[in-house]
mmCIF file of C-alpha atoms in Angstrom:
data_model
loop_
_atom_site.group_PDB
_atom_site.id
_atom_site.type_symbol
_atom_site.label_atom_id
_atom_site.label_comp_id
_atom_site.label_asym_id
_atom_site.label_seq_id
_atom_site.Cartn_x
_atom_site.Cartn_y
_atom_site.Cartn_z
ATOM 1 C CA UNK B 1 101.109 121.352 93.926
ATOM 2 C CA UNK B 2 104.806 120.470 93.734
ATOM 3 C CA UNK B 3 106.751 120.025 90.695
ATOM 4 C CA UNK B 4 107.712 116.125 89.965
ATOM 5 C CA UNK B 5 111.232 115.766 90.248
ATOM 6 C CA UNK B 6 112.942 114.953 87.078
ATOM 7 C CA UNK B 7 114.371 110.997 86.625
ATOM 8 C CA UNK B 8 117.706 110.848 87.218
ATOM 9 C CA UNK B 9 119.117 108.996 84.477
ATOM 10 C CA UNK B 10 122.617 107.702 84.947
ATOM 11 C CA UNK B 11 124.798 108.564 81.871
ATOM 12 C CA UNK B 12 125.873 106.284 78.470
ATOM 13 C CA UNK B 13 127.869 103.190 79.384
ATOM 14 C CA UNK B 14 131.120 102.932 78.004
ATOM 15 C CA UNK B 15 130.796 99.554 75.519
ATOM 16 C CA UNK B 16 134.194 99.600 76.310
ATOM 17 C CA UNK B 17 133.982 98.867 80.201
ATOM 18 C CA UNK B 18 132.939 95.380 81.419
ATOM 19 C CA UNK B 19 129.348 95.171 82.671
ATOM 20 C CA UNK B 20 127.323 92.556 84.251
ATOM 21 C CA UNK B 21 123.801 92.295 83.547
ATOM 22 C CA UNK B 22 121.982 90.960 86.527
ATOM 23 C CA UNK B 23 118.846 90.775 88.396
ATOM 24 C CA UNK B 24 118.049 90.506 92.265
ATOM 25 C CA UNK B 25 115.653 88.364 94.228
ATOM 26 C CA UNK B 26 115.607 87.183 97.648
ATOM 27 C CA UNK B 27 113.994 83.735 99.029
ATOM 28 C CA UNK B 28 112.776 83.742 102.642
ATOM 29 C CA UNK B 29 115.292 87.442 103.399
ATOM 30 C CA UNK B 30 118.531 85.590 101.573
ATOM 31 C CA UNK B 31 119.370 87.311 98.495
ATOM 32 C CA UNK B 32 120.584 86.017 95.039
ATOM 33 C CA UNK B 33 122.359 87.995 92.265
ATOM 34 C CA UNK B 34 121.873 86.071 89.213
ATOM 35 C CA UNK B 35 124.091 86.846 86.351
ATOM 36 C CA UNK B 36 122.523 86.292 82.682
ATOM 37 C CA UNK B 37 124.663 88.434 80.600
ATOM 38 C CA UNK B 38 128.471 89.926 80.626
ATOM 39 C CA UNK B 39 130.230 86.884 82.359
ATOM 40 C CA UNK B 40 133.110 85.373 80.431
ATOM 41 C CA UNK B 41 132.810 82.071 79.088
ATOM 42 C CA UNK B 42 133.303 79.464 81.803
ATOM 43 C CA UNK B 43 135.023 76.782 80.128
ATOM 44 C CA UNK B 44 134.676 72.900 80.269
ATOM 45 C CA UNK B 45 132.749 70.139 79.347
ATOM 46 C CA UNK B 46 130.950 69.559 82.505
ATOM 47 C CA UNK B 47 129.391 71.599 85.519
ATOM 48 C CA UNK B 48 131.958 70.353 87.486
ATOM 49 C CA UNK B 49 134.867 71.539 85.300
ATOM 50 C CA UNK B 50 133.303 75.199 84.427
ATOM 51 C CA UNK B 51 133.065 74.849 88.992
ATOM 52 C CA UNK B 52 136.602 74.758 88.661
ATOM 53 C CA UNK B 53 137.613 76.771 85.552
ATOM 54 C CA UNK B 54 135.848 79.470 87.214
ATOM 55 C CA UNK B 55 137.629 79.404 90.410
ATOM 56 C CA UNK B 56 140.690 79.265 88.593
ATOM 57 C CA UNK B 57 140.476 81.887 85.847
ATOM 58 C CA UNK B 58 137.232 83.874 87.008
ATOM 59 C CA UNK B 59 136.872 84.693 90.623
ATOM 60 C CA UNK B 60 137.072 88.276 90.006
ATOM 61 C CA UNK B 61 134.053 87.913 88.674
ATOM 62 C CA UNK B 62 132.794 86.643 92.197
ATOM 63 C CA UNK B 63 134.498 89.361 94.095
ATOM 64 C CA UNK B 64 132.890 91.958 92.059
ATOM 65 C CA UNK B 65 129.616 90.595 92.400
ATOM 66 C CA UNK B 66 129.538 89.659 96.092
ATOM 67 C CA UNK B 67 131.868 92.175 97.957
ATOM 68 C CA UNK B 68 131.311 95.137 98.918
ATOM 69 C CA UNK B 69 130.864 97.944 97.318
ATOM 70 C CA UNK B 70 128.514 96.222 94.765
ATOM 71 C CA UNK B 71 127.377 93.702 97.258
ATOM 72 C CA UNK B 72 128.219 92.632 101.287
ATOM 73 C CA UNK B 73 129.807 90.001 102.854
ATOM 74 C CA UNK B 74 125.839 88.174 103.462
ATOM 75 C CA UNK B 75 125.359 88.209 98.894
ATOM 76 C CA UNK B 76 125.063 85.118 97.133
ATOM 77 C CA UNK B 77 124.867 84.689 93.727
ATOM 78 C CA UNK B 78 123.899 82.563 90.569
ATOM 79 C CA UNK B 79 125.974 82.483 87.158
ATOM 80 C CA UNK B 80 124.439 81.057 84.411
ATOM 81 C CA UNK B 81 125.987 78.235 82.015
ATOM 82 C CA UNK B 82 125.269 75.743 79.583
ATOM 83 C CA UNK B 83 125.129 72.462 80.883
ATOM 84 C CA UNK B 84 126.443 69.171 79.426
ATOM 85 C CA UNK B 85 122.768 66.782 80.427
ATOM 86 C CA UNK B 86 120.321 67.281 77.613
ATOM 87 C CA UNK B 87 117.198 66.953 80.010
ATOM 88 C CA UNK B 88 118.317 70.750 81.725
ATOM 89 C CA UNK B 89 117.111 73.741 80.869
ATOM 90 C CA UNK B 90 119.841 75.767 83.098
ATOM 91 C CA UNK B 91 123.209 75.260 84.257
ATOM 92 C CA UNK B 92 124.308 77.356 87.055
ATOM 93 C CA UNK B 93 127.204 78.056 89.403
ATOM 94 C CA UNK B 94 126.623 79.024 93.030
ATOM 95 C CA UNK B 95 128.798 82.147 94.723
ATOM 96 C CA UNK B 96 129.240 83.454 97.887
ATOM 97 C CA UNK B 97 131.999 85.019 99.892
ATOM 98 C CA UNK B 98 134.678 82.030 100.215
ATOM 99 C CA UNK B 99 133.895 80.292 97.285
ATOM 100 C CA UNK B 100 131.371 78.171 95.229
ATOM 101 C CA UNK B 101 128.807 76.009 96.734
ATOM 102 C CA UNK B 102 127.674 72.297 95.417
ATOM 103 C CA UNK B 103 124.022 73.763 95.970
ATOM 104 C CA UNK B 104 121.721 76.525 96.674
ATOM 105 C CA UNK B 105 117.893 75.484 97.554
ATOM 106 C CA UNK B 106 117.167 78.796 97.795
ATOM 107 C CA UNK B 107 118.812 79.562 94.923
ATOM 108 C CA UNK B 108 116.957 77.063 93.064
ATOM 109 C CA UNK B 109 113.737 78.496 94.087
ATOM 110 C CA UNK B 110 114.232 81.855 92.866
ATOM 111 C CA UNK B 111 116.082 80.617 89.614
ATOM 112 C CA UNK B 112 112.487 78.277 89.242
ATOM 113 C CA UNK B 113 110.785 82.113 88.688
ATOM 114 C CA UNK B 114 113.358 83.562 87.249
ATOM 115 C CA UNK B 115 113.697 80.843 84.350
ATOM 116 C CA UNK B 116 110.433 80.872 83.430
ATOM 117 C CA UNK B 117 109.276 84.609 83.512
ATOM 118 C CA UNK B 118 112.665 84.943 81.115
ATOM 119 C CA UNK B 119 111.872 82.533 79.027
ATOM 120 C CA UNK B 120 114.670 79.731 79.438
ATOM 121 C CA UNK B 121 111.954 77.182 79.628
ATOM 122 C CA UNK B 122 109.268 76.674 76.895
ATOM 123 C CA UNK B 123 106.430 78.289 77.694
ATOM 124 C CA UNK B 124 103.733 76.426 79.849
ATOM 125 C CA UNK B 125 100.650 75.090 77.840
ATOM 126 C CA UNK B 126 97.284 77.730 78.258
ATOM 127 C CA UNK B 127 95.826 76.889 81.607
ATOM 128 C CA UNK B 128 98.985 75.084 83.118
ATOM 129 C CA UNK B 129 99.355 76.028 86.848
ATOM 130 C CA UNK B 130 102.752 74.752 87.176
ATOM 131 C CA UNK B 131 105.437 74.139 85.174
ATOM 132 C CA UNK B 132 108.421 72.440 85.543
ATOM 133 C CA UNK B 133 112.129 74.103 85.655
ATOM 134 C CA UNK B 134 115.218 71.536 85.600
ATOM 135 C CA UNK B 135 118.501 73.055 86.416
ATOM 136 C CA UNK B 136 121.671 71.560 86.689
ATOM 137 C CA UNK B 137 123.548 72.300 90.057
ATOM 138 C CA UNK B 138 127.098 71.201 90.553
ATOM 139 C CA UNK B 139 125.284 68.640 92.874
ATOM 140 C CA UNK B 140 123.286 66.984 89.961
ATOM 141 C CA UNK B 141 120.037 67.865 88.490
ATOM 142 C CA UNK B 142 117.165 69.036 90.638
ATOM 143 C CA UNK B 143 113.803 69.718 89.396
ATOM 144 C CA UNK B 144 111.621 72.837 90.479
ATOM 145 C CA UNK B 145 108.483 73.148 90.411
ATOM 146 C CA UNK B 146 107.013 76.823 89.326
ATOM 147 C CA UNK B 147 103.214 78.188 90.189
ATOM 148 C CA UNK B 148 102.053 80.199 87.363
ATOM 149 C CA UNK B 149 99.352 81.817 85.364
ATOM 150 C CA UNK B 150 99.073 83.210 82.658
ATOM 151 C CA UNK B 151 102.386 81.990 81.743
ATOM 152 C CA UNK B 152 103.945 83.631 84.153
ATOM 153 C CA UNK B 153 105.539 82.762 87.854
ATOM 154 C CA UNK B 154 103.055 83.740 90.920
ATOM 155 C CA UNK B 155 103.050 81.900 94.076
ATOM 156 C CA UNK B 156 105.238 79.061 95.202
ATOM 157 C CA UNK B 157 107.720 77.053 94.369
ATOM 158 C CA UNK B 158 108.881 74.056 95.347
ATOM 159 C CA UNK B 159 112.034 71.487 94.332
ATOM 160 C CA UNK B 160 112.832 67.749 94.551
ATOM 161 C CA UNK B 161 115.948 67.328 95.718
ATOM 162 C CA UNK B 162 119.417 65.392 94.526
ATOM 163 C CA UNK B 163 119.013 62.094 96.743
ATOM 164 C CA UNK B 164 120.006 63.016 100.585
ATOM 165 C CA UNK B 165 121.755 61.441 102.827
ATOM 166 C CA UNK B 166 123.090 60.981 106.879
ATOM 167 C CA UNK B 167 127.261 60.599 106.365
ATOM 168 C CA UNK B 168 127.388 60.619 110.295
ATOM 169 C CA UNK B 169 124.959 60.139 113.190
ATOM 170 C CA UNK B 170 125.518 60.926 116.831
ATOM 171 C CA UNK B 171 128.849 62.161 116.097
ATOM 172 C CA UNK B 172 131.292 63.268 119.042
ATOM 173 C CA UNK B 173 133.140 65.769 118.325
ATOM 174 C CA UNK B 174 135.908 68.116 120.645
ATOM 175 C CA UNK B 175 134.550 71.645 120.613
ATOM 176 C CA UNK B 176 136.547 74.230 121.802
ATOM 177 C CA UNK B 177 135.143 75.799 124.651
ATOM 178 C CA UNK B 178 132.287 73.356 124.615
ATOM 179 C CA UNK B 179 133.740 70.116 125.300
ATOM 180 C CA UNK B 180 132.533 66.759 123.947
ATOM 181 C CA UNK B 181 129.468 67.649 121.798
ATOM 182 C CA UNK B 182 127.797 64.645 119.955
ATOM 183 C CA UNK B 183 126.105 66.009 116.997
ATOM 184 C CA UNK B 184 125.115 64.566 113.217
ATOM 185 C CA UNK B 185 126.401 65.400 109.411
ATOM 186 C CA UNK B 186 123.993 65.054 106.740
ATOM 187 C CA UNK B 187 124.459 65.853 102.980
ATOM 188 C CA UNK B 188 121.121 67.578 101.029
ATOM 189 C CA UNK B 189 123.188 68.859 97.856
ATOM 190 C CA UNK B 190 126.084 70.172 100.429
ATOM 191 C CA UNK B 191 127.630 68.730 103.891
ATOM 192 C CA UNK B 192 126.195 70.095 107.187
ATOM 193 C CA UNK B 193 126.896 69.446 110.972
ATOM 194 C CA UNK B 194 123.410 69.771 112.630
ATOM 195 C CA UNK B 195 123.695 70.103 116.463
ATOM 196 C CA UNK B 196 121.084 71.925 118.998
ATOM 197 C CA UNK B 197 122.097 74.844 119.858
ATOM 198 C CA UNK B 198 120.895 74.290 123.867
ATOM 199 C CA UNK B 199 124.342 71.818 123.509
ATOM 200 C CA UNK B 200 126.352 75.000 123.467
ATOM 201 C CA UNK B 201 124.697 76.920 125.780
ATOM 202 C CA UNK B 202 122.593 79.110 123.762
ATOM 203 C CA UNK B 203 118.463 79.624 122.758
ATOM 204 C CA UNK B 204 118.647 79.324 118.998
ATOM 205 C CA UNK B 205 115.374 81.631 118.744
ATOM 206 C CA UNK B 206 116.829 84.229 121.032
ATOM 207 C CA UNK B 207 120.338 84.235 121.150
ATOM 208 C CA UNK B 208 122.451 86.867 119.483
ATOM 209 C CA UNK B 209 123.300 86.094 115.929
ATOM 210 C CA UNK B 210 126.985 87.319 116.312
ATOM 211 C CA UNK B 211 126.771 84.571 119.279
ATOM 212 C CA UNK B 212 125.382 81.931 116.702
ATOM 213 C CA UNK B 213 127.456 82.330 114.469
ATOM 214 C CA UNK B 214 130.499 82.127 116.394
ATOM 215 C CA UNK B 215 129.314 79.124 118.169
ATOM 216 C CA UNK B 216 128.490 77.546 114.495
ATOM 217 C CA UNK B 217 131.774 78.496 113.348
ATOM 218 C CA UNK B 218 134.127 76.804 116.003
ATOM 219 C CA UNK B 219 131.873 73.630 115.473
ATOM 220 C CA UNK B 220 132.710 73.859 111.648
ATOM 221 C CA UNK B 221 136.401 74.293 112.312
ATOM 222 C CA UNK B 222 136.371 71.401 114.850
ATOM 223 C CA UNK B 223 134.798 68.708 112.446
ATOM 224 C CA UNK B 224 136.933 70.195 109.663
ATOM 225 C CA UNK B 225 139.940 69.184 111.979
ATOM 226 C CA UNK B 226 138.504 65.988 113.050
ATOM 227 C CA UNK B 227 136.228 64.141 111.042
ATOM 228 C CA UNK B 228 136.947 63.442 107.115
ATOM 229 C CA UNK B 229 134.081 64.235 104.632
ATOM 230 C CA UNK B 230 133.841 62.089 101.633
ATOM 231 C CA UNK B 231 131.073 61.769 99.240
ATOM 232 C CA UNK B 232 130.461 58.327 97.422
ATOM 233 C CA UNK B 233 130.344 59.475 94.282
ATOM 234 C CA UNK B 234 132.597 62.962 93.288
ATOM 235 C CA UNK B 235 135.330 64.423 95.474
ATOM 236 C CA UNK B 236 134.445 68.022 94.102
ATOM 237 C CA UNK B 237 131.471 67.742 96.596
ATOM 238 C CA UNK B 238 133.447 65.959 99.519
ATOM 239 C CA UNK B 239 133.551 69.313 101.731
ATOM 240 C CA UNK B 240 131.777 71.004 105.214
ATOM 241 C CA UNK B 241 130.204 73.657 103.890
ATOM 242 C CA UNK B 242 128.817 75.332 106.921
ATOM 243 C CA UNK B 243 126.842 73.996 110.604
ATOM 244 C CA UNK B 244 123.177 74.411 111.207
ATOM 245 C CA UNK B 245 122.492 75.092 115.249
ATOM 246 C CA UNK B 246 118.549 73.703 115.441
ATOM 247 C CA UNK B 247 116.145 73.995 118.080
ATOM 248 C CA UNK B 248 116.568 70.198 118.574
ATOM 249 C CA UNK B 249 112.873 70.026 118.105
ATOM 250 C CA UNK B 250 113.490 66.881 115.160
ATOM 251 C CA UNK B 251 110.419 64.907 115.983
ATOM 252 C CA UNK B 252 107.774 65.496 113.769
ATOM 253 C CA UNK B 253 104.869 68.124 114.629
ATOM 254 C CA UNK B 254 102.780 70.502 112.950
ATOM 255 C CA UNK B 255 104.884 73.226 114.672
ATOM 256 C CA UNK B 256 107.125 75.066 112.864
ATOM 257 C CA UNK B 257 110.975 73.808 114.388
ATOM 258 C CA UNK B 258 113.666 76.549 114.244
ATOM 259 C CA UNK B 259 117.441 76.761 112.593
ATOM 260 C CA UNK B 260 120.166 79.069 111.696
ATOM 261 C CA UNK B 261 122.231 78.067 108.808
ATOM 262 C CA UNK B 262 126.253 79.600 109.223
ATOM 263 C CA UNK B 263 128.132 79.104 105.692
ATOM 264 C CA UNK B 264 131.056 79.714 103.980
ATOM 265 C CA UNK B 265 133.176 82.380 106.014
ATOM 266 C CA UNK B 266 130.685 83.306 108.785
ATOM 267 C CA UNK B 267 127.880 83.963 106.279
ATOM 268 C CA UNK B 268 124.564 84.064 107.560
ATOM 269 C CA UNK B 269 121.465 82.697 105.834
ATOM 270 C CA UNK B 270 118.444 84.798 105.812
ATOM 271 C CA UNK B 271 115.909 81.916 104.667
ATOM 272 C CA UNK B 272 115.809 78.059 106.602
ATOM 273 C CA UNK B 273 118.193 76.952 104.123
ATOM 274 C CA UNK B 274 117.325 75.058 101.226
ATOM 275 C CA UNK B 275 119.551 72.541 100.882
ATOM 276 C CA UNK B 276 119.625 72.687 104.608
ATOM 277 C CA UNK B 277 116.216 71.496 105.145
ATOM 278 C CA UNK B 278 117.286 69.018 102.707
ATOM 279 C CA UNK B 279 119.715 67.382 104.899
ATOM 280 C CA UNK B 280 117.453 68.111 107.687
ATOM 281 C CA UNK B 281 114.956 66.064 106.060
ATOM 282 C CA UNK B 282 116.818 63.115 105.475
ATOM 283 C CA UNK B 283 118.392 63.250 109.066
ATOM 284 C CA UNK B 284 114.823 63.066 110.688
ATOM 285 C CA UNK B 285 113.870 60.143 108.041
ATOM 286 C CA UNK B 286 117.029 58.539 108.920
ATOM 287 C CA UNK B 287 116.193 58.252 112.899
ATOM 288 C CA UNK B 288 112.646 57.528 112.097
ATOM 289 C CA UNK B 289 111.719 60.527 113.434
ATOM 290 C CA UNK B 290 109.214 61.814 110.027
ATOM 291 C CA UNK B 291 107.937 59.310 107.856
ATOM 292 C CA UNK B 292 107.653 59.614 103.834
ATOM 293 C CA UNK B 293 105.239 62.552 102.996
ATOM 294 C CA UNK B 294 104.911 64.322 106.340
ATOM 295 C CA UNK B 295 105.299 68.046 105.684
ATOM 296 C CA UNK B 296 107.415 69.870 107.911
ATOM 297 C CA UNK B 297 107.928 73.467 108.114
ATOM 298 C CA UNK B 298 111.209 74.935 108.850
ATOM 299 C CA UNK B 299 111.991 78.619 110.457
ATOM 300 C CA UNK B 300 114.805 81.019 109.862
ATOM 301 C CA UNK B 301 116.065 81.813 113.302
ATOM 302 C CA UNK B 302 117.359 85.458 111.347
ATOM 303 C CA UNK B 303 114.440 86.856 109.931
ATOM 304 C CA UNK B 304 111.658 84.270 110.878
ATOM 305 C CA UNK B 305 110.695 83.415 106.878
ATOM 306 C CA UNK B 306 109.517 79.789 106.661
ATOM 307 C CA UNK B 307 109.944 77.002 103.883
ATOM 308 C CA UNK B 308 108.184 73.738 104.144
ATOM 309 C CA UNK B 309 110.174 69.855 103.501
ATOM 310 C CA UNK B 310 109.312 66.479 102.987
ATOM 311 C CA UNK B 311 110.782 63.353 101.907
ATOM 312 C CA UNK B 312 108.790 62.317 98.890
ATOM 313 C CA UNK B 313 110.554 58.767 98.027
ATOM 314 C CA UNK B 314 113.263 56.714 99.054
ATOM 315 C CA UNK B 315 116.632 56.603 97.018
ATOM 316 C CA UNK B 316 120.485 55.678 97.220
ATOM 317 C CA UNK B 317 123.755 57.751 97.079
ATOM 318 C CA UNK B 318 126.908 55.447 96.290
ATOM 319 C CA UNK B 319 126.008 52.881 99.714
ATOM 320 C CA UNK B 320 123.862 55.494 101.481
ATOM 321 C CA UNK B 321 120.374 54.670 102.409
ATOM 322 C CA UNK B 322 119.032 58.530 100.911
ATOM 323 C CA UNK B 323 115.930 60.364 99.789
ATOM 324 C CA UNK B 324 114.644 62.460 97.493
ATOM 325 C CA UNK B 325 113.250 65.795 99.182
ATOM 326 C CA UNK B 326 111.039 68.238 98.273
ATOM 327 C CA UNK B 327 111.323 72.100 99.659
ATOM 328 C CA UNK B 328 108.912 75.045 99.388
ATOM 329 C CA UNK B 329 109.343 78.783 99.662
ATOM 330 C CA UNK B 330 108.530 82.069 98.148
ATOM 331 C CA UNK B 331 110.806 84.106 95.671
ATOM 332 C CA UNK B 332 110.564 87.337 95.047
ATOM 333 C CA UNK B 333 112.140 90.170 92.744
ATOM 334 C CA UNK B 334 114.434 93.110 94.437
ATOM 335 C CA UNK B 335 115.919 94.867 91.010
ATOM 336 C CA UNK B 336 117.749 94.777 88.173
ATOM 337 C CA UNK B 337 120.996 96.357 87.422
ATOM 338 C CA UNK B 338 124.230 96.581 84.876
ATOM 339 C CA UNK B 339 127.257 96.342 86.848
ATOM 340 C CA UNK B 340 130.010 98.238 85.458
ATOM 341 C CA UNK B 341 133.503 98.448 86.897
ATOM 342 C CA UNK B 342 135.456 101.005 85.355
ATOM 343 C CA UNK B 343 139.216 100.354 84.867
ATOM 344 C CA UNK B 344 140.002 103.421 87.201
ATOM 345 C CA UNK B 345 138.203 102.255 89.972
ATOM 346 C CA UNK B 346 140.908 101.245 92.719
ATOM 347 C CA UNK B 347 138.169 98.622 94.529
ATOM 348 C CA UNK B 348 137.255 97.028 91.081
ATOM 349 C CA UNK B 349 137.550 93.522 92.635
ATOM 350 C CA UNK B 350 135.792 94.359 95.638
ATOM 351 C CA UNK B 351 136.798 93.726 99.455
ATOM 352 C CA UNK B 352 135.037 91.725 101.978
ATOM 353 C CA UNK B 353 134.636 93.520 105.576
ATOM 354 C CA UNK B 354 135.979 91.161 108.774
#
């Protein structure tokens, strides 16, 4: 019989160097890094303001966490904060590798597990199956919805949306390289161009992702240059954040319809994209296309993982005809870790690979 090798056991950390305590979970194939211990205080007295407090006085905090050599240029992460509404259990601040995001869905459906097998939720009364997780997004509040037993996560989970919204339908806009391409922007937490991808000459099922995703990138940078994005009620969430190249399959059917969600700078999404399917949602209700409680499921073009979406009521945003959505997915646990960064260490703030 061989001998068991010993466990390698990494040596004392140095109280004196900074560490992150965080733990890692993916939803659909996209990871999340959630910090719950070690960040500096993010200071203000709203979401919003700790948003920008931490842009301003923190981001090395994001650049160690995301970059490489602690993370990759595809990480996203979570940081934890109080928040100012007294009905949330969790505040949180989204990160990836150009910035911070106005929402995450599937963000919010790991953080649904991850807040109640941690305990920042009361626990659920003996027999519950589901309990109910409200965190604060810079977005607003959105409520998830956790499977459990035993007082404990297991299964699904599923959110209700912030109130979603079209901003633009059958929009022309001047693609480089593609001409006039009429496409639409909807809002489900964040801003997205939606557009099939058969418009720009490629298979969205098939085509290369490094084709995708420059395809989805020029059509980011020409509505960015041509089309203003204003939301009706805060300017901190009146931005693009990325395009979503569909299948153009919107009508509804029990088949699953297929999209690839491009983010940020060139970051690709591993899951259908929470607060994609969001906007997604509400662009479909908006042409009359899926009608109020007609499940959908949506497909990841990258890895093939799934999450279901339906509009559940109808609500308003400022003047915008909107609804509330619900989304559905599976989280799971990768790790935990302590992420040091000693002061000798020359990439200490990370680097990002082009």
């Amino acid at each position: 019989m061989e001998a068991a090798l010993p466990v390698a056991r990494l040596p004392p950390h140095d109280p004196k160097t900074p560490a992150l305590s965080v733990v890692d979970m993916h939803t659909g194939g996209e990871p999340l890094r959630i910090v719950y211990a070690g960040c500096p205080e993010v200071a203000g007295p709203t979401l919003l303001a700790k948003r920008r407090y931490m842009r301003h006085h923190l981001d090395y905090v994001r650049r160690r966490l995301v970059f490489e050599p602690r993370g990759h240029r595809d990480m996203y992460g979570a940081v934890l904060v109080p928040s100012e509404l007294p009905e949330a259990h969790l505040g949180v601040l989204f990160l990836h590798n150009e910035g911070y995001s106005s929402m995450c869905g599937h963000a919010v459906l790991a953080l649904g597990r991850f807040a109640l097998d941690f305990g920042l939720v009361p626990a659920p009364p003996e027999g519950a199956r589901e309990t109910q997780v409200n965190i604060h997004c810079p977005c607003g509040l959105v409520a998830a919805f956790v499977a459990c037993e035993g007082g404990r996560s297991c299964g699904p989970v599923r959110f209700h949306s912030v109130p979603a919204f079209v901003l633009a339908s059958d929009l022309t806009v001047d693609v480089p390289g593609h001409g006039k391409v009429v496409m639409d922007i909807a809002y489900g937490g964040a801003f997205y161009a939606f557009v099939s991808a058969e418009k720009l000459g490629l298979d969205v099922s098939s085509a290369k992702t490094r084709d995708l995703v420059e395809a989805a990138s020029t059509v980011t940078e020409a509505v960015k240059a041509q089309f203003k994005i204003n939301h009706p009620e805060s300017e901190d969430l009146g931005f693009l954040y990325g395009t979503i190249l569909t299948d153009g399959k919107d009508a509804f059917s029990e088949e699953p319809t297929t999209n690839i969600c491009v983010f940020a700078d060139e970051q690709v999404d591993r899951s259908p994209t929470g607060s994609g399917v969001t906007a997604r949602i509400a662009l479909q209700y908006h042409k009359g296309l899926l009608q109020l409680n007609q499940t959908r499921t949506f497909r990841s073009s990258a890895t093939g993982s799934v999450f279901t979406g339906r509009a559940v009521r109808e609500s308003k945003c400022g003047d915008f005809k909107a609804v509330v959505v619900e989304v559905a997915g599976q989280a799971h646990y990768t790790g935990a870790a302590s992420l040091t960064v000693e002061d000798d260490d020359p990439l200490r703030d990370g680097f990002l690979l082009k």
